PDB file of C-alpha atoms and ligand atoms in Angstrom:
ATOM      1  CA  UNK A 997      25.936 -90.772  -7.361  1.00 45.00           C
ATOM      2  CA  UNK A 998      22.635 -91.035  -5.455  1.00 48.00           C
ATOM      3  CA  UNK A 999      19.455 -90.570  -7.426  1.00 53.00           C
ATOM      4  CA  UNK A1000      17.367 -87.547  -6.579  1.00 55.00           C
ATOM      5  CA  UNK A1001      14.330 -88.446  -4.466  1.00 68.00           C
ATOM      6  CA  UNK A1002      12.257 -85.478  -5.580  1.00 80.00           C
ATOM      7  CA  UNK A1003       9.741 -86.072  -8.343  1.00 86.00           C
ATOM      8  CA  UNK A1004      10.783 -84.539 -11.635  1.00 95.00           C
ATOM      9  CA  UNK A1005       8.242 -81.842 -12.447  1.00 97.00           C
ATOM     10  CA  UNK A1006       8.059 -80.268 -15.886  1.00 98.00           C
ATOM     11  CA  UNK A1007       6.000 -77.332 -16.980  1.00 98.00           C
ATOM     12  CA  UNK A1008       4.651 -76.727 -20.491  1.00 98.00           C
ATOM     13  CA  UNK A1009       3.417 -73.143 -20.820  1.00 97.00           C
ATOM     14  CA  UNK A1010       1.480 -71.650 -23.701  1.00 96.00           C
ATOM     15  CA  UNK A1011      -1.655 -69.930 -24.906  1.00 96.00           C
ATOM     16  CA  UNK A1012      -3.305 -73.068 -26.334  1.00 97.00           C
ATOM     17  CA  UNK A1013      -5.940 -70.964 -28.076  1.00 96.00           C
ATOM     18  CA  UNK A1014      -7.091 -73.586 -29.013  1.00 97.00           C
ATOM     19  CA  UNK A1015      -5.136 -76.748 -28.160  1.00 98.00           C
ATOM     20  CA  UNK A1016      -3.978 -78.573 -31.326  1.00 98.00           C
ATOM     21  CA  UNK A1017      -2.643 -82.048 -32.117  1.00 98.00           C
ATOM     22  CA  UNK A1018       0.839 -80.439 -32.099  1.00 97.00           C
ATOM     23  CA  UNK A1019       0.431 -79.376 -28.456  1.00 98.00           C
ATOM     24  CA  UNK A1020      -1.069 -82.722 -27.486  1.00 98.00           C
ATOM     25  CA  UNK A1021       1.892 -84.557 -29.010  1.00 97.00           C
ATOM     26  CA  UNK A1022       4.331 -82.451 -26.927  1.00 98.00           C
ATOM     27  CA  UNK A1023       2.256 -83.090 -23.770  1.00 98.00           C
ATOM     28  CA  UNK A1024       2.135 -86.850 -24.380  1.00 98.00           C
ATOM     29  CA  UNK A1025       5.871 -87.081 -25.032  1.00 98.00           C
ATOM     30  CA  UNK A1026       6.927 -84.848 -22.124  1.00 98.00           C
ATOM     31  CA  UNK A1027       4.648 -86.746 -19.728  1.00 98.00           C
ATOM     32  CA  UNK A1028       6.877 -89.769 -20.392  1.00 97.00           C
ATOM     33  CA  UNK A1029       9.999 -87.804 -19.437  1.00 97.00           C
ATOM     34  CA  UNK A1030       8.721 -86.214 -16.203  1.00 97.00           C
ATOM     35  CA  UNK A1031       7.022 -87.688 -13.130  1.00 97.00           C
ATOM     36  CA  UNK A1032       4.523 -84.830 -13.175  1.00 97.00           C
ATOM     37  CA  UNK A1033       3.808 -82.607 -16.134  1.00 98.00           C
ATOM     38  CA  UNK A1034       2.039 -79.321 -15.552  1.00 98.00           C
ATOM     39  CA  UNK A1035       0.449 -77.579 -18.505  1.00 98.00           C
ATOM     40  CA  UNK A1036       0.344 -73.848 -17.762  1.00 98.00           C
ATOM     41  CA  UNK A1037      -2.315 -71.846 -19.583  1.00 97.00           C
ATOM     42  CA  UNK A1038      -1.290 -68.234 -19.912  1.00 96.00           C
ATOM     43  CA  UNK A1039      -4.023 -65.751 -18.898  1.00 93.00           C
ATOM     44  CA  UNK A1040      -2.356 -62.377 -19.376  1.00 75.00           C
ATOM     45  CA  UNK A1041      -2.219 -62.658 -23.105  1.00 63.00           C
ATOM     46  CA  UNK A1042      -1.443 -59.489 -25.060  1.00 67.00           C
ATOM     47  CA  UNK A1043      -3.506 -60.780 -27.997  1.00 73.00           C
ATOM     48  CA  UNK A1044      -7.242 -61.045 -27.491  1.00 87.00           C
ATOM     49  CA  UNK A1045      -7.802 -64.788 -27.197  1.00 93.00           C
ATOM     50  CA  UNK A1046     -10.626 -66.703 -28.880  1.00 95.00           C
ATOM     51  CA  UNK A1047     -11.249 -68.611 -25.639  1.00 96.00           C
ATOM     52  CA  UNK A1048     -11.008 -67.438 -22.028  1.00 95.00           C
ATOM     53  CA  UNK A1049      -8.301 -68.980 -19.843  1.00 95.00           C
ATOM     54  CA  UNK A1050     -10.977 -71.045 -18.041  1.00 96.00           C
ATOM     55  CA  UNK A1051     -12.281 -72.397 -21.333  1.00 97.00           C
ATOM     56  CA  UNK A1052      -8.763 -73.269 -22.499  1.00 97.00           C
ATOM     57  CA  UNK A1053      -8.046 -75.037 -19.197  1.00 98.00           C
ATOM     58  CA  UNK A1054     -11.258 -77.075 -19.575  1.00 98.00           C
ATOM     59  CA  UNK A1055     -10.410 -78.030 -23.160  1.00 98.00           C
ATOM     60  CA  UNK A1056      -6.887 -79.108 -22.193  1.00 98.00           C
ATOM     61  CA  UNK A1057      -8.184 -81.152 -19.242  1.00 98.00           C
ATOM     62  CA  UNK A1058     -10.606 -82.922 -21.523  1.00 98.00           C
ATOM     63  CA  UNK A1059      -8.009 -83.836 -24.187  1.00 98.00           C
ATOM     64  CA  UNK A1060      -5.380 -84.937 -21.620  1.00 98.00           C
ATOM     65  CA  UNK A1061      -7.724 -86.908 -19.348  1.00 98.00           C
ATOM     66  CA  UNK A1062      -6.083 -90.176 -20.535  1.00 97.00           C
ATOM     67  CA  UNK A1063      -2.644 -89.103 -19.185  1.00 98.00           C
ATOM     68  CA  UNK A1064      -2.593 -89.586 -15.392  1.00 97.00           C
ATOM     69  CA  UNK A1065       0.519 -87.488 -14.607  1.00 98.00           C
ATOM     70  CA  UNK A1066      -0.660 -84.369 -16.441  1.00 98.00           C
ATOM     71  CA  UNK A1067      -2.202 -81.432 -14.592  1.00 98.00           C
ATOM     72  CA  UNK A1068      -3.607 -78.329 -16.269  1.00 98.00           C
ATOM     73  CA  UNK A1069      -3.513 -74.962 -14.506  1.00 98.00           C
ATOM     74  CA  UNK A1070      -4.026 -71.346 -15.507  1.00 97.00           C
ATOM     75  CA  UNK A1071      -1.393 -68.782 -14.587  1.00 97.00           C
ATOM     76  CA  UNK A1072      -0.599 -65.144 -15.121  1.00 94.00           C
ATOM     77  CA  UNK A1073       2.484 -63.117 -14.403  1.00 94.00           C
ATOM     78  CA  UNK A1074       5.991 -64.398 -14.946  1.00 96.00           C
ATOM     79  CA  UNK A1075       6.543 -67.991 -16.004  1.00 97.00           C
ATOM     80  CA  UNK A1076       9.513 -68.329 -13.615  1.00 97.00           C
ATOM     81  CA  UNK A1077       7.271 -67.369 -10.683  1.00 97.00           C
ATOM     82  CA  UNK A1078       4.680 -69.954 -11.702  1.00 97.00           C
ATOM     83  CA  UNK A1079       7.416 -72.578 -12.140  1.00 97.00           C
ATOM     84  CA  UNK A1080       8.753 -71.860  -8.621  1.00 96.00           C
ATOM     85  CA  UNK A1081       5.235 -71.952  -7.204  1.00 96.00           C
ATOM     86  CA  UNK A1082       4.596 -75.460  -8.587  1.00 96.00           C
ATOM     87  CA  UNK A1083       8.126 -76.700  -7.846  1.00 95.00           C
ATOM     88  CA  UNK A1084       9.140 -77.194 -11.495  1.00 96.00           C
ATOM     89  CA  UNK A1085      12.773 -76.772 -12.541  1.00 96.00           C
ATOM     90  CA  UNK A1086      12.302 -77.533 -16.224  1.00 97.00           C
ATOM     91  CA  UNK A1087      10.240 -75.683 -18.799  1.00 98.00           C
ATOM     92  CA  UNK A1088       9.274 -77.623 -21.922  1.00 98.00           C
ATOM     93  CA  UNK A1089       8.671 -75.869 -25.228  1.00 97.00           C
ATOM     94  CA  UNK A1090       7.983 -77.219 -28.686  1.00 96.00           C
ATOM     95  CA  UNK A1091      10.031 -76.278 -31.732  1.00 95.00           C
ATOM     96  CA  UNK A1092       8.449 -76.426 -35.161  1.00 92.00           C
ATOM     97  CA  UNK A1093      10.912 -74.614 -37.376  1.00 87.00           C
ATOM     98  CA  UNK A1094      13.949 -72.348 -37.289  1.00 85.00           C
ATOM     99  CA  UNK A1095      11.537 -69.417 -37.137  1.00 84.00           C
ATOM    100  CA  UNK A1096      10.441 -70.514 -33.615  1.00 87.00           C
ATOM    101  CA  UNK A1097      14.042 -70.732 -32.467  1.00 91.00           C
ATOM    102  CA  UNK A1098      15.058 -67.091 -32.124  1.00 92.00           C
ATOM    103  CA  UNK A1099      12.110 -66.165 -29.877  1.00 93.00           C
ATOM    104  CA  UNK A1100      12.354 -69.387 -27.876  1.00 95.00           C
ATOM    105  CA  UNK A1101      16.097 -68.956 -27.280  1.00 95.00           C
ATOM    106  CA  UNK A1102      15.558 -65.387 -26.071  1.00 96.00           C
ATOM    107  CA  UNK A1103      12.764 -66.465 -23.675  1.00 96.00           C
ATOM    108  CA  UNK A1104      14.790 -69.419 -22.360  1.00 97.00           C
ATOM    109  CA  UNK A1105      17.841 -67.239 -21.704  1.00 97.00           C
ATOM    110  CA  UNK A1106      15.769 -64.492 -20.088  1.00 97.00           C
ATOM    111  CA  UNK A1107      14.082 -66.999 -17.783  1.00 97.00           C
ATOM    112  CA  UNK A1108      17.384 -68.666 -16.908  1.00 97.00           C
ATOM    113  CA  UNK A1109      18.967 -65.292 -16.129  1.00 97.00           C
ATOM    114  CA  UNK A1110      16.041 -64.304 -13.900  1.00 97.00           C
ATOM    115  CA  UNK A1111      16.016 -67.685 -12.212  1.00 96.00           C
ATOM    116  CA  UNK A1112      19.212 -69.759 -12.724  1.00 96.00           C
ATOM    117  CA  UNK A1113      17.546 -72.814 -11.140  1.00 95.00           C
ATOM    118  CA  UNK A1114      15.162 -73.071 -14.088  1.00 96.00           C
ATOM    119  CA  UNK A1115      16.124 -74.557 -17.447  1.00 96.00           C
ATOM    120  CA  UNK A1116      14.219 -74.875 -20.710  1.00 97.00           C
ATOM    121  CA  UNK A1117      14.267 -77.951 -22.886  1.00 97.00           C
ATOM    122  CA  UNK A1118      12.898 -78.193 -26.419  1.00 97.00           C
ATOM    123  CA  UNK A1119      11.064 -81.062 -28.022  1.00 97.00           C
ATOM    124  CA  UNK A1120      11.035 -81.000 -31.795  1.00 95.00           C
ATOM    125  CA  UNK A1121       7.628 -81.248 -33.346  1.00 92.00           C
ATOM    126  CA  UNK A1122       6.338 -84.455 -34.815  1.00 94.00           C
ATOM    127  CA  UNK A1123       6.736 -83.860 -38.572  1.00 93.00           C
ATOM    128  CA  UNK A1124       3.004 -84.438 -39.046  1.00 94.00           C
ATOM    129  CA  UNK A1125       2.351 -81.233 -37.092  1.00 95.00           C
ATOM    130  CA  UNK A1126       5.324 -79.093 -38.127  1.00 94.00           C
ATOM    131  CA  UNK A1127       3.122 -76.586 -39.957  1.00 94.00           C
ATOM    132  CA  UNK A1128       0.381 -76.482 -37.314  1.00 96.00           C
ATOM    133  CA  UNK A1129      -0.379 -73.474 -35.112  1.00 96.00           C
ATOM    134  CA  UNK A1130      -3.400 -72.270 -33.129  1.00 96.00           C
ATOM    135  CA  UNK A1131      -3.555 -69.137 -35.269  1.00 95.00           C
ATOM    136  CA  UNK A1132      -3.868 -71.221 -38.462  1.00 96.00           C
ATOM    137  CA  UNK A1133      -6.686 -73.206 -36.853  1.00 97.00           C
ATOM    138  CA  UNK A1134      -8.499 -69.990 -35.862  1.00 96.00           C
ATOM    139  CA  UNK A1135      -8.123 -68.586 -39.361  1.00 96.00           C
ATOM    140  CA  UNK A1136      -9.320 -71.752 -41.137  1.00 97.00           C
ATOM    141  CA  UNK A1137     -12.269 -72.102 -38.737  1.00 97.00           C
ATOM    142  CA  UNK A1138     -13.231 -68.452 -39.116  1.00 96.00           C
ATOM    143  CA  UNK A1139     -13.679 -69.007 -42.857  1.00 95.00           C
ATOM    144  CA  UNK A1140     -15.563 -72.264 -42.202  1.00 96.00           C
ATOM    145  CA  UNK A1141     -12.760 -74.597 -43.367  1.00 97.00           C
ATOM    146  CA  UNK A1142     -12.399 -78.145 -42.033  1.00 98.00           C
ATOM    147  CA  UNK A1143     -10.339 -78.304 -38.810  1.00 98.00           C
ATOM    148  CA  UNK A1144     -10.769 -81.943 -37.753  1.00 98.00           C
ATOM    149  CA  UNK A1145      -7.237 -82.773 -38.950  1.00 97.00           C
ATOM    150  CA  UNK A1146      -5.770 -80.056 -36.662  1.00 98.00           C
ATOM    151  CA  UNK A1147      -7.537 -80.373 -33.296  1.00 98.00           C
ATOM    152  CA  UNK A1148      -8.959 -83.255 -31.217  1.00 98.00           C
ATOM    153  CA  UNK A1149     -12.584 -84.225 -32.033  1.00 98.00           C
ATOM    154  CA  UNK A1150     -14.112 -82.724 -28.865  1.00 98.00           C
ATOM    155  CA  UNK A1151     -12.480 -79.343 -29.636  1.00 98.00           C
ATOM    156  CA  UNK A1152     -13.841 -79.093 -33.212  1.00 98.00           C
ATOM    157  CA  UNK A1153     -17.446 -78.021 -32.379  1.00 98.00           C
ATOM    158  CA  UNK A1154     -16.245 -75.566 -29.709  1.00 98.00           C
ATOM    159  CA  UNK A1155     -13.978 -73.744 -32.170  1.00 98.00           C
ATOM    160  CA  UNK A1156     -16.629 -73.823 -34.911  1.00 97.00           C
ATOM    161  CA  UNK A1157     -19.255 -72.414 -32.562  1.00 97.00           C
ATOM    162  CA  UNK A1158     -16.997 -69.628 -31.283  1.00 96.00           C
ATOM    163  CA  UNK A1159     -15.998 -68.677 -34.838  1.00 95.00           C
ATOM    164  CA  UNK A1160     -19.660 -68.635 -35.886  1.00 94.00           C
ATOM    165  CA  UNK A1161     -20.377 -66.084 -33.098  1.00 93.00           C
ATOM    166  CA  UNK A1162     -17.376 -64.031 -34.208  1.00 91.00           C
ATOM    167  CA  UNK A1163     -18.538 -64.023 -37.837  1.00 89.00           C
ATOM    168  CA  UNK A1164     -22.015 -62.921 -36.746  1.00 88.00           C
ATOM    169  CA  UNK A1165     -20.594 -60.138 -34.583  1.00 85.00           C
ATOM    170  CA  UNK A1166     -18.342 -59.115 -37.461  1.00 78.00           C
ATOM    171  CA  UNK A1167     -21.336 -59.079 -39.852  1.00 75.00           C
ATOM    172  CA  UNK A1168     -23.395 -56.918 -37.432  1.00 72.00           C
ATOM    173  CA  UNK A1169     -20.498 -54.478 -37.085  1.00 70.00           C
ATOM    174  CA  UNK A1170     -20.138 -54.157 -40.879  1.00 70.00           C
ATOM    175  CA  UNK A1171     -23.928 -53.684 -41.248  1.00 71.00           C
ATOM    176  CA  UNK A1172     -23.835 -50.838 -38.740  1.00 72.00           C
ATOM    177  CA  UNK A1173     -20.965 -49.182 -40.617  1.00 73.00           C
ATOM    178  CA  UNK A1174     -22.877 -49.196 -43.931  1.00 70.00           C
TER     179      UNK A1174
HETATM  180  P1  LIG B 228       2.684 -69.344 -27.132  1.00 61.05           P
HETATM  181  O1  LIG B 228       1.645 -68.256 -27.241  1.00 61.05           O
HETATM  182  O2  LIG B 228       3.402 -69.429 -25.842  1.00 61.05           O
HETATM  183  O3  LIG B 228       3.593 -69.478 -28.335  1.00 61.05           O
HETATM  184  P2  LIG B 228       1.302 -71.636 -28.117  1.00 61.05           P
HETATM  185  O4  LIG B 228       0.038 -72.169 -27.561  1.00 61.05           O
HETATM  186  O5  LIG B 228       1.247 -71.067 -29.496  1.00 61.05           O
HETATM  187  O6  LIG B 228       1.784 -70.621 -27.059  1.00 61.05           O
HETATM  188  O7  LIG B 228       2.429 -72.739 -28.063  1.00 61.05           O
HETATM  189  C1  LIG B 228       2.881 -73.302 -26.862  1.00 61.05           C
HETATM  190  C2  LIG B 228       4.131 -74.121 -27.144  1.00 61.05           C
HETATM  191  O8  LIG B 228       3.793 -75.186 -28.020  1.00 61.05           O
HETATM  192  C3  LIG B 228       5.257 -73.354 -27.842  1.00 61.05           C
HETATM  193  O9  LIG B 228       6.495 -73.852 -27.352  1.00 61.05           O
HETATM  194  C4  LIG B 228       5.085 -73.727 -29.290  1.00 61.05           C
HETATM  195  O10 LIG B 228       6.322 -73.637 -29.992  1.00 61.05           O
HETATM  196  C5  LIG B 228       4.642 -75.161 -29.158  1.00 61.05           C
HETATM  197  N1  LIG B 228       3.866 -75.600 -30.312  1.00 61.05           N
HETATM  198  C6  LIG B 228       2.817 -74.990 -30.884  1.00 61.05           C
HETATM  199  N2  LIG B 228       2.381 -75.687 -31.952  1.00 61.05           N
HETATM  200  C7  LIG B 228       3.178 -76.778 -32.068  1.00 61.05           C
HETATM  201  C8  LIG B 228       3.285 -77.876 -32.984  1.00 61.05           C
HETATM  202  N3  LIG B 228       2.477 -77.967 -34.022  1.00 61.05           N
HETATM  203  N4  LIG B 228       4.262 -78.790 -32.778  1.00 61.05           N
HETATM  204  C9  LIG B 228       5.103 -78.658 -31.739  1.00 61.05           C
HETATM  205  N5  LIG B 228       5.095 -77.650 -30.853  1.00 61.05           N
HETATM  206  C10 LIG B 228       4.142 -76.720 -31.002  1.00 61.05           C
END
């Protein structure tokens, strides 16, 4: 059988609010599987994000600058439309625990039904990061806990600074209520 000439393009979508060592591990490993790996930063997030899509894109570009075949782009709307737009046939997602599986399976099947040319593959988390999520990082940082073991060094001050502003805003709001 002849080998396909087209470059293999993978897409790794997520909120990355903020990017963690768990995400970075999935990006590094998937960049070795695909010719081009596109990290898609979701803009139309139902939850109110800590960082804007532009800020998240910047952070991801900075922590992946050592991987030449990785590109970071923001997107909104349907993932399958973004995948078609960038020419990717494979979506990569990370699996931490059985609890991730039900939602991930549903999303993968929905996307495949909407667009049969697109498949989802799962990379299992590195055990060092199995417990790690962006929401845990936000929570720890909000209460001024140490986050350097969860996110890359250049991300630490950005998260701390944003959480400091949030705490101040929260304090002002409580003062006004009293
Ligand atoms: P989403 O809002 O789409 O869940 P996230 O930024 O939370 O976006 O996660 C993006 C992807 O990265 C998901 O597939 C998620 O399961 C995976 N992921 C998140 N944290 C980790 C981790 N610690 N190890 C491996 N995969 C992870």
